[in-house]
CSV table of C-alpha atoms in Angstrom, one decimal:
chain,number,residue,atom,x,y,z
A,1,MET,CA,-77.2,-58.6,131.0
A,2,ASP,CA,-74.8,-58.4,127.4
A,3,GLU,CA,-73.2,-54.9,126.2
A,4,ARG,CA,-76.5,-52.2,125.2
A,5,LEU,CA,-77.1,-52.3,121.6
A,6,PHE,CA,-79.9,-49.3,121.5
A,7,GLY,CA,-77.7,-45.7,121.4
A,8,THR,CA,-79.9,-42.5,122.2
A,9,ASN,CA,-81.9,-42.9,119.1
A,10,GLY,CA,-82.0,-46.8,118.3
A,11,VAL,CA,-79.3,-49.0,116.8
A,12,ARG,CA,-76.9,-47.7,114.6
A,13,GLY,CA,-73.7,-48.5,113.2
A,14,VAL,CA,-71.7,-48.5,109.7
A,15,ILE,CA,-73.4,-50.8,107.2
A,16,ASN,CA,-72.3,-54.1,106.8
A,17,GLN,CA,-69.5,-53.1,109.8
A,18,ASP,CA,-71.4,-52.5,112.1
A,19,LEU,CA,-74.8,-53.0,111.2
A,20,SER,CA,-75.2,-56.0,109.0
A,21,ALA,CA,-78.3,-58.0,107.7
A,22,GLN,CA,-78.0,-60.6,110.2
A,23,LEU,CA,-77.8,-58.2,113.1
A,24,SER,CA,-81.0,-56.4,111.6
A,25,MET,CA,-82.9,-60.0,111.0
A,26,ASP,CA,-82.3,-61.0,114.5
A,27,LEU,CA,-83.3,-57.5,115.9
A,28,GLY,CA,-86.5,-57.7,113.6
A,29,LYS,CA,-87.0,-61.0,115.3
A,30,ALA,CA,-87.0,-60.3,118.9
A,31,ILE,CA,-89.2,-56.7,118.3
A,32,GLY,CA,-91.7,-58.7,116.8
A,33,THR,CA,-91.5,-61.6,120.3
A,34,CYS,CA,-91.4,-58.6,122.0
A,35,MET,CA,-93.8,-56.2,120.5
A,36,LYS,CA,-96.9,-59.3,120.2
A,37,GLY,CA,-98.5,-57.6,117.2
A,38,ASN,CA,-99.0,-56.0,113.8
A,39,VAL,CA,-95.6,-53.6,113.6
A,40,ALA,CA,-95.4,-50.4,111.0
A,41,ILE,CA,-92.1,-50.0,109.5
A,42,GLY,CA,-91.0,-46.8,107.0
A,43,ASN,CA,-87.6,-45.6,105.8
A,44,ASP,CA,-85.5,-42.8,104.9
A,45,PRO,CA,-83.9,-42.9,101.4
A,46,ARG,CA,-80.5,-44.0,102.3
A,47,THR,CA,-79.1,-46.5,99.8
A,48,SER,CA,-78.9,-49.5,102.5
A,49,ALA,CA,-82.5,-48.8,103.3
A,50,ASP,CA,-84.2,-51.9,101.5
A,51,MET,CA,-81.2,-54.2,102.5
A,52,ILE,CA,-82.2,-52.7,106.3
A,53,LYS,CA,-85.8,-52.8,106.1
A,54,SER,CA,-86.2,-56.1,104.4
A,55,ALA,CA,-84.2,-58.0,106.9
A,56,VAL,CA,-85.8,-56.5,109.9
A,57,ALA,CA,-89.3,-56.9,108.6
A,58,ALA,CA,-88.6,-60.7,108.0
A,59,GLY,CA,-87.4,-61.2,111.3
A,60,ILE,CA,-90.4,-59.5,112.6
A,61,MET,CA,-92.8,-61.9,110.4
A,62,SER,CA,-91.1,-65.0,111.4
A,63,SER,CA,-92.6,-64.1,114.8
A,64,GLY,CA,-95.9,-64.6,113.8
A,65,ALA,CA,-96.7,-60.2,113.7
A,66,ASN,CA,-97.8,-58.8,110.1
A,67,VAL,CA,-95.9,-56.1,109.3
A,68,ILE,CA,-97.4,-53.0,107.8
A,69,ASP,CA,-94.8,-51.4,105.3
A,70,LEU,CA,-95.1,-47.3,104.6
A,71,GLY,CA,-92.9,-47.0,102.5
A,72,MET,CA,-90.1,-43.9,102.6
A,73,VAL,CA,-91.6,-41.3,104.9
A,74,PRO,CA,-90.2,-39.1,107.6
A,75,THR,CA,-90.0,-40.6,110.9
A,76,PRO,CA,-92.5,-38.8,112.5
A,77,VAL,CA,-95.4,-40.0,110.1
A,78,VAL,CA,-94.5,-43.6,111.4
A,79,GLN,CA,-95.3,-42.5,114.6
A,80,HIS,CA,-98.3,-40.6,114.2
A,81,TYR,CA,-99.9,-43.7,111.9
A,82,VAL,CA,-99.0,-46.1,115.1
A,83,LYS,CA,-100.5,-43.8,117.5
A,84,SER,CA,-103.5,-43.2,115.0
A,85,ASN,CA,-104.4,-46.9,113.9
A,86,GLY,CA,-104.0,-48.8,117.6
A,87,ILE,CA,-101.3,-51.0,116.7
A,88,ALA,CA,-98.3,-52.4,118.7
A,89,GLY,CA,-95.3,-50.7,117.9
A,90,GLY,CA,-93.5,-49.1,114.6
A,91,VAL,CA,-90.2,-49.4,113.4
A,92,MET,CA,-88.2,-46.6,111.6
A,93,ILE,CA,-85.6,-47.4,109.4
A,94,THR,CA,-82.7,-44.3,109.8
A,95,ALA,CA,-79.9,-42.9,110.5
A,96,SER,CA,-81.5,-39.2,110.9
A,97,HIS,CA,-78.4,-36.9,110.8
A,98,ASN,CA,-75.5,-40.1,110.2
A,99,PRO,CA,-73.6,-39.4,107.2
A,100,PRO,CA,-74.6,-42.0,104.3
A,101,GLU,CA,-72.8,-45.0,104.9
A,102,PHE,CA,-74.5,-45.0,108.6
A,103,ASN,CA,-78.0,-46.4,109.1
A,104,GLY,CA,-80.3,-47.4,112.2
A,105,ILE,CA,-83.2,-49.2,113.9
A,106,LYS,CA,-85.0,-47.0,115.7
A,107,CYS,CA,-88.1,-48.3,117.4
A,108,ILE,CA,-91.6,-46.8,118.3
A,109,ASP,CA,-93.7,-47.4,120.9
A,110,ALA,CA,-98.0,-48.0,120.7
A,111,ASP,CA,-98.4,-44.5,121.7
A,112,GLY,CA,-96.5,-43.3,119.1
A,113,THR,CA,-93.6,-42.3,121.5
A,114,GLU,CA,-90.2,-43.7,121.3
A,115,MET,CA,-89.9,-46.7,123.3
A,116,PRO,CA,-88.9,-46.3,126.4
A,117,ARG,CA,-85.4,-47.5,127.9
A,118,GLN,CA,-87.2,-50.7,130.0
A,119,LYS,CA,-89.0,-52.0,126.7
A,120,GLU,CA,-85.6,-51.7,124.9
A,121,GLU,CA,-83.7,-53.6,127.3
A,122,GLU,CA,-86.5,-56.5,126.6
A,123,ILE,CA,-85.9,-56.1,123.4
A,124,GLU,CA,-82.1,-56.4,124.1
A,125,ARG,CA,-83.2,-59.4,126.6
A,126,SER,CA,-83.8,-61.0,123.7
A,127,TYR,CA,-82.0,-60.4,121.0
A,128,TYR,CA,-79.0,-61.7,122.8
A,129,LYS,CA,-80.4,-64.9,124.3
A,130,LYS,CA,-81.9,-65.6,121.0
A,131,SER,CA,-85.2,-66.1,122.6
A,132,PHE,CA,-87.2,-65.8,119.8
A,133,SER,CA,-91.0,-66.7,118.8
A,134,ASN,CA,-90.5,-68.9,115.7
A,135,MET,CA,-93.9,-69.7,114.5
A,136,SER,CA,-94.5,-72.7,112.4
A,137,TRP,CA,-95.3,-71.9,108.8
A,138,ASP,CA,-98.8,-71.3,108.5
A,139,GLN,CA,-98.8,-68.8,111.6
A,140,VAL,CA,-95.8,-66.1,110.3
A,141,GLY,CA,-97.0,-62.8,109.4
A,142,SER,CA,-97.1,-61.1,106.5
A,143,MET,CA,-96.2,-57.5,104.6
A,144,TYR,CA,-99.0,-55.3,103.6
A,145,PRO,CA,-97.9,-51.8,101.7
A,146,ARG,CA,-100.1,-48.8,103.1
A,147,SER,CA,-100.3,-45.9,101.3
A,148,GLY,CA,-102.1,-43.0,102.5
A,149,ALA,CA,-100.0,-42.2,106.1
A,150,ILE,CA,-98.7,-39.1,104.5
A,151,ASP,CA,-102.2,-37.8,104.3
A,152,ALA,CA,-103.3,-38.1,107.2
A,153,TYR,CA,-100.1,-37.1,108.4
A,154,LEU,CA,-100.4,-33.8,107.2
A,155,SER,CA,-104.0,-33.4,107.5
A,156,SER,CA,-103.3,-33.9,111.7
A,157,ILE,CA,-101.1,-30.6,111.1
A,158,ILE,CA,-103.1,-28.4,109.0
A,159,LYS,CA,-106.3,-28.4,111.4
A,160,LEU,CA,-103.5,-27.3,114.3
A,161,VAL,CA,-103.0,-23.7,112.6
A,162,ASP,CA,-104.3,-20.6,111.2
A,163,VAL,CA,-104.0,-22.0,107.6
A,164,GLN,CA,-105.7,-18.5,106.5
A,165,ALA,CA,-103.7,-16.2,108.3
A,166,ILE,CA,-100.5,-18.4,106.6
A,167,LYS,CA,-102.1,-17.6,103.1
A,168,ASN,CA,-103.0,-14.0,103.7
A,169,ALA,CA,-99.4,-13.6,104.2
A,170,GLU,CA,-98.0,-14.6,101.2
A,171,LEU,CA,-95.2,-15.9,102.2
A,172,LYS,CA,-91.8,-16.6,100.0
A,173,VAL,CA,-89.8,-19.4,101.4
A,174,VAL,CA,-87.0,-21.6,100.9
A,175,LEU,CA,-87.0,-25.3,101.9
A,176,ASP,CA,-83.9,-27.7,102.0
A,177,CYS,CA,-85.0,-30.9,102.3
A,178,ALA,CA,-81.4,-32.2,102.5
A,179,ASN,CA,-82.5,-34.9,99.8
A,180,GLY,CA,-84.3,-36.4,102.7
A,181,ALA,CA,-87.5,-38.2,103.9
A,182,SER,CA,-89.1,-34.4,104.5
A,183,THR,CA,-89.0,-34.5,100.5
A,184,VAL,CA,-92.4,-36.3,100.4
A,185,SER,CA,-94.1,-34.4,103.0
A,186,SER,CA,-92.9,-31.3,103.5
A,187,PRO,CA,-93.3,-29.6,100.0
A,188,ARG,CA,-96.7,-31.2,99.9
A,189,LEU,CA,-97.5,-29.3,103.5
A,190,LEU,CA,-95.9,-25.6,102.2
A,191,LYS,CA,-98.3,-25.8,98.8
A,192,ASP,CA,-101.3,-26.5,101.4
A,193,LEU,CA,-100.6,-23.4,103.7
A,194,GLY,CA,-100.5,-21.8,100.4
A,195,VAL,CA,-96.9,-20.7,100.7
A,196,ARG,CA,-94.7,-19.8,97.7
A,197,ALA,CA,-91.7,-22.1,98.0
A,198,ILE,CA,-88.5,-22.4,96.6
A,199,THR,CA,-87.0,-26.0,97.0
A,200,LEU,CA,-83.5,-27.2,97.5
A,201,ASN,CA,-82.5,-31.1,97.8
A,202,GLY,CA,-85.6,-32.0,97.0
A,203,ASN,CA,-85.3,-35.4,95.2
A,204,PRO,CA,-84.6,-38.3,98.0
A,205,MET,CA,-81.0,-39.8,97.2
A,206,GLY,CA,-79.2,-41.8,100.2
A,207,THR,CA,-76.3,-40.2,98.9
A,208,PHE,CA,-77.3,-36.8,100.5
A,209,PRO,CA,-75.4,-35.1,97.6
A,210,GLY,CA,-77.1,-31.5,98.1
A,211,HIS,CA,-75.2,-31.5,101.8
A,212,PRO,CA,-74.6,-33.7,104.5
A,213,SER,CA,-78.1,-34.2,106.7
A,214,GLU,CA,-77.4,-32.3,109.8
A,215,PRO,CA,-78.5,-29.1,109.4
A,216,THR,CA,-75.3,-27.0,111.2
A,217,GLU,CA,-74.6,-23.6,109.3
A,218,ASP,CA,-71.5,-24.9,107.6
A,219,HIS,CA,-73.8,-27.3,106.0
A,220,LEU,CA,-77.1,-24.9,105.1
A,221,LYS,CA,-74.8,-22.0,102.9
A,222,ASP,CA,-76.9,-22.5,99.8
A,223,LEU,CA,-80.0,-22.2,101.8
A,224,ILE,CA,-78.4,-19.2,103.5
A,225,ALA,CA,-77.8,-17.8,100.3
A,226,THR,CA,-80.5,-18.3,98.3
A,227,VAL,CA,-82.9,-16.9,101.3
A,228,LYS,CA,-80.9,-13.5,100.4
A,229,GLU,CA,-80.6,-14.1,97.0
A,230,THR,CA,-84.3,-14.3,96.5
A,231,GLY,CA,-85.8,-11.8,99.5
A,232,ALA,CA,-87.9,-15.2,101.4
A,233,ASP,CA,-89.4,-14.4,104.3
A,234,LEU,CA,-87.4,-17.4,105.6
A,235,GLY,CA,-85.5,-20.5,105.1
A,236,ILE,CA,-86.4,-24.1,106.2
A,237,ALA,CA,-84.3,-26.7,106.7
A,238,HIS,CA,-84.9,-30.3,107.6
A,239,ASP,CA,-82.8,-33.5,108.8
A,240,GLY,CA,-82.8,-37.1,106.7
A,241,ASP,CA,-85.9,-37.9,108.4
A,242,ALA,CA,-87.3,-34.8,109.4
A,243,ASP,CA,-88.1,-34.9,113.0
A,244,ARG,CA,-86.6,-31.3,113.4
A,245,THR,CA,-86.4,-28.3,112.0
A,246,ILE,CA,-83.8,-25.7,111.6
A,247,PHE,CA,-85.2,-21.9,110.3
A,248,ILE,CA,-83.1,-19.1,108.6
A,249,ASP,CA,-84.2,-15.9,109.0
A,250,ASN,CA,-85.4,-13.3,106.8
A,251,LYS,CA,-81.9,-11.9,106.9
A,252,GLY,CA,-80.3,-14.7,105.9
A,253,HIS,CA,-79.4,-15.6,109.5
A,254,TYR,CA,-79.5,-19.0,110.5
A,255,LEU,CA,-81.4,-19.8,114.0
A,256,TYR,CA,-79.7,-22.4,116.5
A,257,GLY,CA,-82.3,-23.9,118.0
A,258,ASP,CA,-82.7,-22.6,120.9
A,259,LYS,CA,-84.1,-19.8,119.4
A,260,SER,CA,-86.7,-21.2,117.7
A,261,LEU,CA,-87.5,-23.1,120.5
A,262,ALA,CA,-88.1,-19.9,122.3
A,263,ILE,CA,-90.0,-18.1,119.9
A,264,VAL,CA,-92.3,-21.5,119.5
A,265,ALA,CA,-92.8,-22.0,123.1
A,266,SER,CA,-93.6,-18.3,124.2
A,267,GLU,CA,-96.4,-18.6,121.7
A,268,MET,CA,-97.9,-21.7,123.0
A,269,VAL,CA,-98.0,-20.6,126.6
A,270,LYS,CA,-99.6,-17.9,125.2
A,271,GLU,CA,-102.0,-19.5,123.4
A,272,ASN,CA,-102.8,-21.8,126.5
A,273,ASN,CA,-102.8,-18.8,129.5
A,274,GLY,CA,-99.8,-20.6,130.8
A,275,GLY,CA,-99.1,-24.4,131.4
A,276,THR,CA,-96.1,-26.0,131.6
A,277,VAL,CA,-93.3,-26.1,129.0
A,278,VAL,CA,-90.4,-29.3,129.1
A,279,THR,CA,-87.2,-29.0,127.9
A,280,PRO,CA,-83.7,-30.8,128.8
A,281,VAL,CA,-81.0,-29.2,131.2
A,282,SER,CA,-78.9,-28.5,128.4
A,283,SER,CA,-81.8,-25.7,126.9
A,284,SER,CA,-80.8,-22.1,127.1
A,285,ASN,CA,-82.0,-19.5,129.9
A,286,CYS,CA,-83.4,-17.4,127.1
A,287,VAL,CA,-86.2,-20.5,126.9
A,288,GLU,CA,-87.3,-20.2,130.4
A,289,ASP,CA,-86.9,-16.0,130.2
A,290,VAL,CA,-90.2,-16.0,128.0
A,291,VAL,CA,-91.8,-18.6,129.1
A,292,THR,CA,-92.2,-17.5,132.7
A,293,ALA,CA,-92.8,-13.7,131.0
A,294,GLU,CA,-95.9,-15.0,129.5
A,295,GLY,CA,-96.8,-16.7,132.8
A,296,GLY,CA,-95.9,-20.4,132.2
A,297,LYS,CA,-93.3,-22.5,133.7
A,298,ILE,CA,-90.4,-24.7,132.6
A,299,VAL,CA,-89.8,-28.2,133.8
A,300,TYR,CA,-86.2,-29.5,133.2
A,301,THR,CA,-85.6,-33.0,132.4
A,302,LYS,CA,-82.6,-35.2,131.3
A,303,VAL,CA,-81.4,-34.8,127.6
A,304,GLY,CA,-83.3,-37.0,124.7
A,305,ALA,CA,-86.6,-36.7,123.3
A,306,PRO,CA,-87.8,-39.9,124.9
A,307,VAL,CA,-87.2,-38.3,128.2
A,308,VAL,CA,-89.0,-34.9,127.0
A,309,SER,CA,-92.4,-36.7,125.9
A,310,ARG,CA,-92.6,-39.1,128.7
A,311,LYS,CA,-92.6,-36.1,131.3
A,312,MET,CA,-95.0,-34.1,129.0
A,313,ILE,CA,-97.1,-37.0,129.1
A,314,GLU,CA,-97.0,-37.3,132.9
A,315,ILE,CA,-97.7,-33.8,133.6
A,316,ASP,CA,-99.7,-32.8,131.1
A,317,ALA,CA,-97.7,-29.9,129.2
A,318,VAL,CA,-98.5,-27.5,126.6
A,319,PHE,CA,-95.3,-27.3,124.6
A,320,GLY,CA,-91.7,-28.8,124.4
A,321,GLY,CA,-88.8,-29.7,123.0
A,322,GLU,CA,-85.0,-29.8,122.4
A,323,GLU,CA,-82.6,-26.7,121.4
A,324,ASN,CA,-81.6,-29.0,118.2
A,325,GLY,CA,-85.2,-28.2,116.6
A,326,GLY,CA,-86.4,-31.2,117.5
A,327,LEU,CA,-89.8,-29.7,118.9
A,328,ILE,CA,-93.0,-31.4,120.6
A,329,PHE,CA,-96.8,-30.2,120.1
A,330,PRO,CA,-98.7,-32.9,122.4
A,331,LYS,CA,-102.3,-31.7,120.6
A,332,HIS,CA,-100.8,-33.5,117.5
A,333,GLN,CA,-98.1,-35.8,119.1
A,334,TYR,CA,-95.9,-36.9,121.8
A,335,CYS,CA,-92.5,-37.0,119.6
A,336,ARG,CA,-90.3,-34.6,117.9
A,337,ASP,CA,-91.9,-33.6,114.6
A,338,GLY,CA,-89.9,-31.1,111.7
A,339,ALA,CA,-93.6,-30.7,109.4
A,340,MET,CA,-95.4,-29.4,112.6
A,341,THR,CA,-92.5,-27.1,113.6
A,342,ALA,CA,-92.5,-25.8,110.0
A,343,ALA,CA,-95.8,-25.4,110.1
A,344,LYS,CA,-96.2,-23.6,113.4
A,345,MET,CA,-93.4,-21.3,112.7
A,346,LEU,CA,-95.1,-20.3,109.1
A,347,GLU,CA,-98.5,-19.1,111.3
A,348,ILE,CA,-96.1,-17.3,114.6
A,349,VAL,CA,-94.5,-15.5,111.5
A,350,SER,CA,-97.8,-15.0,109.9
A,351,LYS,CA,-99.4,-13.0,112.5
A,352,GLN,CA,-96.2,-11.3,114.4
A,353,GLY,CA,-93.9,-10.5,111.4
A,354,PRO,CA,-90.5,-11.2,110.3
A,355,LEU,CA,-88.4,-13.9,111.9
A,356,SER,CA,-85.7,-11.7,112.3
A,357,ASP,CA,-88.0,-9.1,114.3
A,358,LEU,CA,-89.0,-11.9,116.5
A,359,VAL,CA,-85.7,-13.2,117.1
A,360,GLU,CA,-84.6,-9.8,118.0
A,361,LYS,CA,-86.8,-9.7,120.8
A,362,LEU,CA,-85.2,-12.8,122.5
A,363,PRO,CA,-83.0,-12.5,125.8
A,364,ARG,CA,-79.7,-13.0,124.3
A,365,TYR,CA,-76.8,-15.4,126.5
A,366,SER,CA,-73.6,-17.0,125.1
A,367,GLN,CA,-72.3,-20.5,124.8
A,368,ASP,CA,-69.7,-22.2,124.9
A,369,LYS,CA,-69.3,-26.1,124.8
A,370,ARG,CA,-66.1,-28.2,124.9
A,371,LYS,CA,-65.8,-31.8,126.0
A,372,THR,CA,-62.9,-33.2,128.2
A,373,VAL,CA,-61.8,-36.8,127.7
A,374,CYS,CA,-62.2,-39.1,131.1
A,375,PRO,CA,-62.4,-42.5,131.2
A,376,ASN,CA,-65.8,-44.3,132.1
A,377,ASP,CA,-65.1,-46.1,135.0
A,378,LEU,CA,-64.0,-42.5,136.8
A,379,LYS,CA,-67.6,-40.4,135.6
A,380,ASN,CA,-69.4,-41.3,138.8
A,381,SER,CA,-66.7,-40.5,141.4
A,382,VAL,CA,-65.6,-37.4,139.0
A,383,LEU,CA,-69.4,-35.9,139.3
A,384,SER,CA,-69.2,-36.5,142.9
A,385,TYR,CA,-66.3,-34.7,143.3
A,386,LEU,CA,-67.8,-31.6,140.8
A,387,VAL,CA,-71.1,-31.6,143.4
A,388,LYS,CA,-69.1,-31.2,146.6
A,389,GLN,CA,-66.5,-28.6,145.0
A,390,TYR,CA,-69.8,-26.2,144.0
A,391,GLU,CA,-71.9,-27.0,147.2
A,392,LYS,CA,-71.7,-23.3,147.6
A,393,GLU,CA,-73.6,-23.1,144.3
A,394,GLU,CA,-77.0,-24.2,143.4
A,395,VAL,CA,-76.6,-27.2,141.5
A,396,ASN,CA,-79.0,-29.5,139.5
A,397,THR,CA,-78.1,-33.3,139.0
A,398,ILE,CA,-80.9,-34.3,136.8
A,399,ASP,CA,-78.3,-35.1,133.6
A,400,GLY,CA,-74.7,-34.4,135.1
A,401,VAL,CA,-73.5,-31.6,137.0
A,402,LYS,CA,-75.3,-28.4,136.3
A,403,ILE,CA,-74.2,-25.0,138.3
A,404,CYS,CA,-76.5,-22.3,138.2
A,405,TYR,CA,-76.2,-18.9,138.1
A,406,SER,CA,-78.7,-15.7,138.6
A,407,ASP,CA,-76.8,-14.7,134.5
A,408,GLY,CA,-76.2,-18.4,133.5
A,409,TRP,CA,-75.4,-21.8,133.9
A,410,THR,CA,-72.5,-24.6,133.5
A,411,LEU,CA,-73.6,-27.7,132.8
A,412,VAL,CA,-71.2,-31.1,132.8
A,413,ARG,CA,-72.8,-34.2,131.1
A,414,PRO,CA,-70.9,-37.7,130.9
A,415,SER,CA,-71.2,-38.9,127.7
A,416,GLY,CA,-73.2,-42.4,127.3
A,417,THR,CA,-71.2,-43.3,124.0
A,418,GLU,CA,-67.7,-42.2,124.5
A,419,PRO,CA,-64.9,-42.1,127.4
A,420,LEU,CA,-65.6,-38.1,127.2
A,421,PHE,CA,-67.5,-35.1,129.5
A,422,ARG,CA,-69.2,-32.4,127.5
A,423,ILE,CA,-69.3,-28.9,129.3
A,424,TYR,CA,-71.6,-26.3,128.2
A,425,SER,CA,-71.2,-23.1,129.7
A,426,GLU,CA,-74.0,-19.9,129.4
A,427,ALA,CA,-73.7,-16.4,130.2
A,428,LYS,CA,-74.5,-13.0,129.4
A,429,THR,CA,-71.2,-12.5,127.4
A,430,GLU,CA,-68.8,-14.9,125.1
A,431,LEU,CA,-66.1,-13.9,127.6
A,432,GLU,CA,-68.1,-15.1,130.4
A,433,ALA,CA,-69.6,-18.0,128.9
A,434,LYS,CA,-65.3,-19.2,128.3
A,435,GLU,CA,-64.1,-18.1,131.8
A,436,ARG,CA,-66.7,-20.3,133.1
A,437,SER,CA,-66.5,-23.6,131.1
A,438,ASP,CA,-62.2,-23.0,131.8
A,439,GLU,CA,-62.7,-22.9,135.1
A,440,CYS,CA,-64.8,-25.7,135.0
A,441,GLU,CA,-62.2,-27.5,133.0
A,442,LYS,CA,-60.3,-27.1,135.3
A,443,VAL,CA,-61.9,-28.2,138.3
A,444,LEU,CA,-62.6,-31.5,135.8
A,445,ALA,CA,-58.9,-32.2,135.2
A,446,GLU,CA,-58.0,-31.5,138.9
A,447,ALA,CA,-61.2,-34.8,139.2
A,448,ILE,CA,-59.7,-36.9,136.7
A,449,ARG,CA,-55.8,-36.6,138.0
A,450,LYS,CA,-57.2,-37.6,141.8
A,451,TYR,CA,-59.2,-40.9,140.7
A,452,LEU,CA,-56.6,-41.9,138.1
A,453,LYS,CA,-54.1,-42.1,141.1
């Protein structure tokens, strides 16, 4: 097997350096060959979107499959269309939160979830071996533009929240679309929910002039300032393809994704009179604390939305999500969904009061995050060394090595794309979290020195 083509979230790269028209067309041929049926395609507003989409679509059509072009839409809209219309699969042209010089090709399975690794491997084999279904002139596919996908998607969301409660609350919200794909959907959603919205970066522009599309605290300074200046009830920020949402509370405080995950998880368990919530091993203990307090239970997985989604399907979970703002609502669809997340948080605030009060009630933990360089060929040996060193502690090896303490944990994960380990520690205080990372970093250094000899 040749080198891996798909990363954690599709095939990504800098345009005309890593990701060319030729690669995109050949990958489209492989996708069409493997999907064997009609394929929906959408894109975010990056400047290279038309180029990459055209190349991928040409490849798909050459294999004999039809392409249904949904236009510029959020990733969850393509996923919802695929799931709802019984077609072979979908492709989203996006690099999500990456800088504007990047773009990407993300494959969607027939059930609307992100494509599982084994199917990506099938596409990779076809791509590298050039084993494509090149159809004759009278059997190639066609492209059909489709409108209405956004309407059906928003309708699904609105059916799952208490619209009247949101309207009665007369909320004022600042919405930051990041010049991304949410510009065509989230302002409409807020209007339909009766929310007064002040919109920032609401025009789709592939250069992301307002701010970089990753919704970090530093990038959302304008949103934070506008929430404070206008006395808004909350701020809502999407990433470039709108599968994630980050919130600013009514006092102008940036909410890290684990806090919004915990608030929504608590509500979903309460609504379902219990149930299971699925989240990666990297999520804060505050999520488990609030879920168990409501009579639910937590199941941990490897990091990655596709892994979380498939575990949710397997065990019939009531909710799931990651600490990056990517929340998954099974009654809507089994994928991260930024607009559904925003609508649910608006409902919660409408019924339970200010977002700052909800945050204040959450259990408090501090985290420390860092990384350590390690050659890729030593990673497995180093992980085995760590397990042995911490054998007296409770150790979880679902994804890397997680050392569990009574009031927190330390997680050591090998990067899938770089020669390094990521170290995350959580404790009740900043000092304790830092000390745990310090200790683990020393053990890691010992292990790396040992195996470098």
